[in-house]
PDB file of C-alpha atoms and ligand atoms in Angstrom:
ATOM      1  CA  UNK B   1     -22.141   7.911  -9.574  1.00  0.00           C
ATOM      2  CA  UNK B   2     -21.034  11.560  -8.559  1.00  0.00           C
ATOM      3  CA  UNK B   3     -18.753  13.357 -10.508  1.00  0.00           C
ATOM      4  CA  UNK B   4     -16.538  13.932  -7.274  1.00  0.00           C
ATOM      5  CA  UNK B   5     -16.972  10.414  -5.848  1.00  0.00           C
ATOM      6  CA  UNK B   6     -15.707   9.103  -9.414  1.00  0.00           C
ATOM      7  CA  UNK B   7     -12.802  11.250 -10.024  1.00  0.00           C
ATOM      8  CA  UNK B   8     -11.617  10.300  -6.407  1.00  0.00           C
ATOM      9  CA  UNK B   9     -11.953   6.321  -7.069  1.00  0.00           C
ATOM     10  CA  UNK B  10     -10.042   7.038 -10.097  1.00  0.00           C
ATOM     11  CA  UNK B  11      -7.192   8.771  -8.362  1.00  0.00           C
ATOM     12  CA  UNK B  12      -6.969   5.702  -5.676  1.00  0.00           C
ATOM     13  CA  UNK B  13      -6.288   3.578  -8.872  1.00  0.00           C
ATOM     14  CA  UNK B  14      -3.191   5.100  -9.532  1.00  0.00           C
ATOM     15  CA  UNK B  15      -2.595   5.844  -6.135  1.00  0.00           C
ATOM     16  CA  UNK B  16      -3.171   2.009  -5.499  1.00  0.00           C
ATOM     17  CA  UNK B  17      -0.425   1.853  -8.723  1.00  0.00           C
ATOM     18  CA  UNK B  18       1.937   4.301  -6.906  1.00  0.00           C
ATOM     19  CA  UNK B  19       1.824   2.413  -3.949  1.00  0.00           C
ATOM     20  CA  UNK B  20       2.713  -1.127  -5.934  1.00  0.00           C
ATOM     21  CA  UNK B  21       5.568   0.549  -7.459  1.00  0.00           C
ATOM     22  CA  UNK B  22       7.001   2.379  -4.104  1.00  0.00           C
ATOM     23  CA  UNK B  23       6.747  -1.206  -2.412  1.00  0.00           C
ATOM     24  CA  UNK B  24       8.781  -2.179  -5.978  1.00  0.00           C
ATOM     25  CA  UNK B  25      11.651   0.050  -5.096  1.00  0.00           C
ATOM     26  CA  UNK B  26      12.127  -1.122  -1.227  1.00  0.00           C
ATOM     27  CA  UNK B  27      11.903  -4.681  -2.646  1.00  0.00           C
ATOM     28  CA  UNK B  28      15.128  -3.702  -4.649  1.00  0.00           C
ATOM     29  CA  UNK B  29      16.779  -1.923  -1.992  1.00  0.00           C
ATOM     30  CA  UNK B  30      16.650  -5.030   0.058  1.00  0.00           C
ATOM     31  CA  UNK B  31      17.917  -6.985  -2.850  1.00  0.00           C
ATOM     32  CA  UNK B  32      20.666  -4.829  -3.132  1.00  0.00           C
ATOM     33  CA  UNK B  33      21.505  -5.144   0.421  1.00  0.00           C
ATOM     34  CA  UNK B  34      21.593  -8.505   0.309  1.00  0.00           C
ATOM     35  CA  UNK B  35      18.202  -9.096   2.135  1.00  0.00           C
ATOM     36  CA  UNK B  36      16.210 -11.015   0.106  1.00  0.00           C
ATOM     37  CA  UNK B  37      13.932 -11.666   2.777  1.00  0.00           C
ATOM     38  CA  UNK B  38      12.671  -8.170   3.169  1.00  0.00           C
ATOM     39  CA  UNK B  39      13.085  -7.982  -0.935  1.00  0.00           C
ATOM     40  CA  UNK B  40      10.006 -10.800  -1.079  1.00  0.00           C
ATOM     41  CA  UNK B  41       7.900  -9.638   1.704  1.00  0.00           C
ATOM     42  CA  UNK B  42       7.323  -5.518   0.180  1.00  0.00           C
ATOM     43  CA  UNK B  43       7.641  -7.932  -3.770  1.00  0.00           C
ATOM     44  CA  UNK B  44       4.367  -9.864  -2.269  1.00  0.00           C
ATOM     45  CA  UNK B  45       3.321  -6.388  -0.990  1.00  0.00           C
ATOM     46  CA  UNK B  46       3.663  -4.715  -4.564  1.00  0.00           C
ATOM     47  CA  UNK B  47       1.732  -7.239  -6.033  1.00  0.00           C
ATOM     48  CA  UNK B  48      -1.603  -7.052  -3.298  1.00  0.00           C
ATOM     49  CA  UNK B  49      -1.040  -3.102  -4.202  1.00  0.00           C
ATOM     50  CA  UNK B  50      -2.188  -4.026  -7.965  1.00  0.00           C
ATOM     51  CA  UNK B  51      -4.467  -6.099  -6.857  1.00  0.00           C
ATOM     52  CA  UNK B  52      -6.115  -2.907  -4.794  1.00  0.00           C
ATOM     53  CA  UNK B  53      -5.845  -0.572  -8.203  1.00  0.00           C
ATOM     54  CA  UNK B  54      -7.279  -3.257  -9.956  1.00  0.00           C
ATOM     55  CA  UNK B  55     -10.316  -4.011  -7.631  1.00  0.00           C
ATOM     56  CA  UNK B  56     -11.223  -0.305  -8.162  1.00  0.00           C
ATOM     57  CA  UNK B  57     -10.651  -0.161 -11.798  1.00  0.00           C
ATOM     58  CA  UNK B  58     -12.914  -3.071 -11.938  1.00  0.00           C
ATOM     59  CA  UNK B  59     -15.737  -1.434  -9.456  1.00  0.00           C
ATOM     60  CA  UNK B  60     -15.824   1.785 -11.428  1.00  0.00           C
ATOM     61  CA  UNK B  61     -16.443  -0.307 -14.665  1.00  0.00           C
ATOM     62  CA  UNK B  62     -19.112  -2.013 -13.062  1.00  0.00           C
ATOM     63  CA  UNK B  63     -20.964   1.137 -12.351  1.00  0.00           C
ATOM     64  CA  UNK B  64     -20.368   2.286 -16.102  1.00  0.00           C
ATOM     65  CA  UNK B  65     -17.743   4.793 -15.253  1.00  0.00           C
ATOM     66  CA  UNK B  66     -14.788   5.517 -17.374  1.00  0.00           C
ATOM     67  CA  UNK B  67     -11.143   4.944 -15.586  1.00  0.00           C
ATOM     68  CA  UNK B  68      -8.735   7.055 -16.449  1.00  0.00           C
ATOM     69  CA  UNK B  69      -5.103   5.393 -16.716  1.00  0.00           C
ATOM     70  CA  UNK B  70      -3.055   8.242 -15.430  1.00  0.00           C
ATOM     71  CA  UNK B  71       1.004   8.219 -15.483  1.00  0.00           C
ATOM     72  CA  UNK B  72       2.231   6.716 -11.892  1.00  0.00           C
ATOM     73  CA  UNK B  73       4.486   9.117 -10.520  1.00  0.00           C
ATOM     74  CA  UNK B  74       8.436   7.844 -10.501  1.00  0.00           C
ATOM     75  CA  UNK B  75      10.013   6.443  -6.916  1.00  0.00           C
ATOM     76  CA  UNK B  76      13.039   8.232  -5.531  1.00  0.00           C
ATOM     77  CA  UNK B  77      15.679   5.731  -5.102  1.00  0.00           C
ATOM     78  CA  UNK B  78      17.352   6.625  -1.985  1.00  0.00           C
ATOM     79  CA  UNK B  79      16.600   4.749   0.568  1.00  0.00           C
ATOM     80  CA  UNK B  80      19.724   5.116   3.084  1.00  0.00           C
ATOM     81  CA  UNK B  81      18.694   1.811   6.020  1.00  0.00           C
ATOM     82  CA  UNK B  82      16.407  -0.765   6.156  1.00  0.00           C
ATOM     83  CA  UNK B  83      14.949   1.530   9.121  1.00  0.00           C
ATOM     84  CA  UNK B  84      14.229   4.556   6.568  1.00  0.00           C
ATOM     85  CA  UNK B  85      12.739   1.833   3.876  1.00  0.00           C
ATOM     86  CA  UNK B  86      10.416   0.184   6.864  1.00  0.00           C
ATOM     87  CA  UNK B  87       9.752   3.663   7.996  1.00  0.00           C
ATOM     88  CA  UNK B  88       8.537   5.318   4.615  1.00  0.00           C
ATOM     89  CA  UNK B  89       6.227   1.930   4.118  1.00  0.00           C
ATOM     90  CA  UNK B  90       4.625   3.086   6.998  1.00  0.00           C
ATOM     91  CA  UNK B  91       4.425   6.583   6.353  1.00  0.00           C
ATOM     92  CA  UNK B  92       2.641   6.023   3.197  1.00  0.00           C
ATOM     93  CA  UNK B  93       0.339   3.307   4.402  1.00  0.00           C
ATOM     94  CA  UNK B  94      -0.970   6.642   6.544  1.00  0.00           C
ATOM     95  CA  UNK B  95      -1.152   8.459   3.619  1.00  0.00           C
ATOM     96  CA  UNK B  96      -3.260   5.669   1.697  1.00  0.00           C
ATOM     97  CA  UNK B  97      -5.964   5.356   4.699  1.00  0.00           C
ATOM     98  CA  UNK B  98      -6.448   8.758   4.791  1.00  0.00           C
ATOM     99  CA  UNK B  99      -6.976   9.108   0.908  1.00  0.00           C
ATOM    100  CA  UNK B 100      -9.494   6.061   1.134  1.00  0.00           C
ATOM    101  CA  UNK B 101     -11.629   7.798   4.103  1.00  0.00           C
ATOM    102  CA  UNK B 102     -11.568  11.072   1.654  1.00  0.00           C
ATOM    103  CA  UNK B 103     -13.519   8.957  -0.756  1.00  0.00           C
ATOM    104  CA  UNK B 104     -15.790   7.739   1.458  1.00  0.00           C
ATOM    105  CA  UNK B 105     -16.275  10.903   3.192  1.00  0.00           C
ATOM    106  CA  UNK B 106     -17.462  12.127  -0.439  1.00  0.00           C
ATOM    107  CA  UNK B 107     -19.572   8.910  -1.115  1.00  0.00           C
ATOM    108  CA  UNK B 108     -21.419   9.684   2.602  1.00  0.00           C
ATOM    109  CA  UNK B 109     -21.694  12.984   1.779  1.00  0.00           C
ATOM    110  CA  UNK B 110     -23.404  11.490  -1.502  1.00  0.00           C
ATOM    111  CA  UNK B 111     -25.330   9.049   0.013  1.00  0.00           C
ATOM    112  CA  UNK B 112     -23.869   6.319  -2.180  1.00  0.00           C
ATOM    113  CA  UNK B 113     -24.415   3.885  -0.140  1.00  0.00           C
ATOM    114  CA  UNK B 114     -23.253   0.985  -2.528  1.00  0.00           C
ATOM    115  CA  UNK B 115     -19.726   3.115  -2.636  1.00  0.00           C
ATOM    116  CA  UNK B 116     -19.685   3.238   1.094  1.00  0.00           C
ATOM    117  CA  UNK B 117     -19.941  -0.484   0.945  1.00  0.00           C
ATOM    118  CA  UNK B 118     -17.565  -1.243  -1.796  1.00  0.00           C
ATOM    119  CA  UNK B 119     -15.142   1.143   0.644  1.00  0.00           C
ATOM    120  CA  UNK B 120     -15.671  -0.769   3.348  1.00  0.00           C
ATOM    121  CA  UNK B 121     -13.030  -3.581   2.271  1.00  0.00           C
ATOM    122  CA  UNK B 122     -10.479  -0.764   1.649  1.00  0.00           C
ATOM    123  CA  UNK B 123     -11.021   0.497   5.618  1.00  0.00           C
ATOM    124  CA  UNK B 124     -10.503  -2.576   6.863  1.00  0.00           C
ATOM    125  CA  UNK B 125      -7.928  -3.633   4.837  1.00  0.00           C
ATOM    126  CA  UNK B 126      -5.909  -0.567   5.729  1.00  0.00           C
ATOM    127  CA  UNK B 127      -6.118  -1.496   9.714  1.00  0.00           C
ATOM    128  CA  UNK B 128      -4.343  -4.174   8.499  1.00  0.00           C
ATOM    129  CA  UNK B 129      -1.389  -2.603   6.138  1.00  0.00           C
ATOM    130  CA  UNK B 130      -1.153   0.004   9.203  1.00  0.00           C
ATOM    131  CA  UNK B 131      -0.382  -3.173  11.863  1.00  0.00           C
ATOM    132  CA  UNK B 132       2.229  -5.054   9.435  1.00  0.00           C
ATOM    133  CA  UNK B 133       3.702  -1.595   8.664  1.00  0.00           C
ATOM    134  CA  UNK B 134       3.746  -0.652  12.067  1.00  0.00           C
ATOM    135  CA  UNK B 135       5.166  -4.378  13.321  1.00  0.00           C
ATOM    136  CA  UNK B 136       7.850  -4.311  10.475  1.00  0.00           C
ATOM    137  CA  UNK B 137       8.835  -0.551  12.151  1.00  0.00           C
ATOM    138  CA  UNK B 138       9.542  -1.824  15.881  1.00  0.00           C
ATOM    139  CA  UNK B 139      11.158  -4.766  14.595  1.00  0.00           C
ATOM    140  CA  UNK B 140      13.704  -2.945  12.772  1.00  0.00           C
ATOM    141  CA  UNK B 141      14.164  -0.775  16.081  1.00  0.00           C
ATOM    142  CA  UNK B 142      14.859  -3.124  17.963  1.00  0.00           C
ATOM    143  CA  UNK B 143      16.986  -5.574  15.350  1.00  0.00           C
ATOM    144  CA  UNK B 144      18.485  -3.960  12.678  1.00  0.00           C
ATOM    145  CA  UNK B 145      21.345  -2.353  14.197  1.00  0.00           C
ATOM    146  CA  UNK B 146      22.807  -5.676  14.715  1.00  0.00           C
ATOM    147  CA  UNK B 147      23.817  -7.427  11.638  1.00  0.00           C
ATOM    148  CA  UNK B 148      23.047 -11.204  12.755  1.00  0.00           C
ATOM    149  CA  UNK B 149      19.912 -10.264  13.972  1.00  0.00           C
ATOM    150  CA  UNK B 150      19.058  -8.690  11.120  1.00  0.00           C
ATOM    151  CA  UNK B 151      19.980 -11.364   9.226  1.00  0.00           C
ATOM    152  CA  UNK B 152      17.669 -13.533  11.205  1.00  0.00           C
ATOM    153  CA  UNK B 153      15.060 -10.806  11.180  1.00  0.00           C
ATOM    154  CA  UNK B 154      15.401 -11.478   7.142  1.00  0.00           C
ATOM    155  CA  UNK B 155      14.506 -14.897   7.003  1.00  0.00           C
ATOM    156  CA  UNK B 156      11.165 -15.051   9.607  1.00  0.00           C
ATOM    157  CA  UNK B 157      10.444 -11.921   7.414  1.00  0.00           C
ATOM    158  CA  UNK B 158      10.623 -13.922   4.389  1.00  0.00           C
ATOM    159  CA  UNK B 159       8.312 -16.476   5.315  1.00  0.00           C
ATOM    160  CA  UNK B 160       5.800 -14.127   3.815  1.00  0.00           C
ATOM    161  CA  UNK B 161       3.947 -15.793   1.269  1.00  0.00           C
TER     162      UNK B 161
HETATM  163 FE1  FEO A   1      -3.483  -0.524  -1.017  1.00  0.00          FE
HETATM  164 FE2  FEO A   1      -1.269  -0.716   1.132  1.00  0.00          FE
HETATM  165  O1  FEO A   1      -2.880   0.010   0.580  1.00  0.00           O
END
């Protein structure tokens, strides 16, 4: 595999980490607000988000590449409103799609074509993190101003399995 192509898979894994431990820290903001609804849906989230690292950790051993097990970078706790903890899910669910097309930009570029295929889950497994993201945004607009409703938001949210 190229150097580049590697070193960028490698970076997703702890990116993939990151992303596992940011969903961590909204879990327990919801907890904290009493929301345990929310706190299980990004808690089921966190865990898919290991199961992403760990699908590329297990790829790049497959092809006889090293992975590097970088630090994952610490979450800021300061989430203010279930808005601003919806709304930075989505933010970095941007974030991760565009990191993933980087790598397969540089796998094209490559022509590693068995990359481009292994990538291929990742694409369309981000049109889906973008949706939910996007879905758990609007209903937060338009519920979570109102405290019954976003108590009932909280439990069809929690049906999350
Ligand atoms: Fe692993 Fe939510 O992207």
């Amino acid at each position: 595999m190229n150097k580049k192509v590697a070193e960028l898979l490698n970076a997703q894994v702890n990116k993939e980490f990151y992303s596992a431990y940011l969903y961590l820290g909204i879990s327990k903001y919801f907890t904290q607000q009493n929301l345990p609804g929310f706190a299980s849906w990004y808690k089921v989230q966190a865990e898919e988000e290991q199961e992403h690292a760990m699908k590329i950790y297990e790829y790049l051993l497959d092809q006889d590449e090293d992975v590097t097990l970088a630090s994952i970078a610490e979450v800021k706790a300061d989430l203010k409103s279930p808005l601003e903890a919806v709304k930075e899910a989505d933010k970095h669910e941007h974030y991760i799609t565009g990191e993933i097309v980087k790598i397969m930009d540089a796998a094209a570029e490559d022509k590693d074509y068995r990359t481009q295929l292994f990538l291929n889950w990742f694409i369309t497994e981000q049109e889906e993190e973008e949706r939910n993201s996007k879905d758990m945004v609007i209903k937060v607009e338009m519920l979570g101003n109102d405290k019954k409703n976003l108590y009932l938001l909280d439990k069809e949210v929690g049906s999350r399995k």
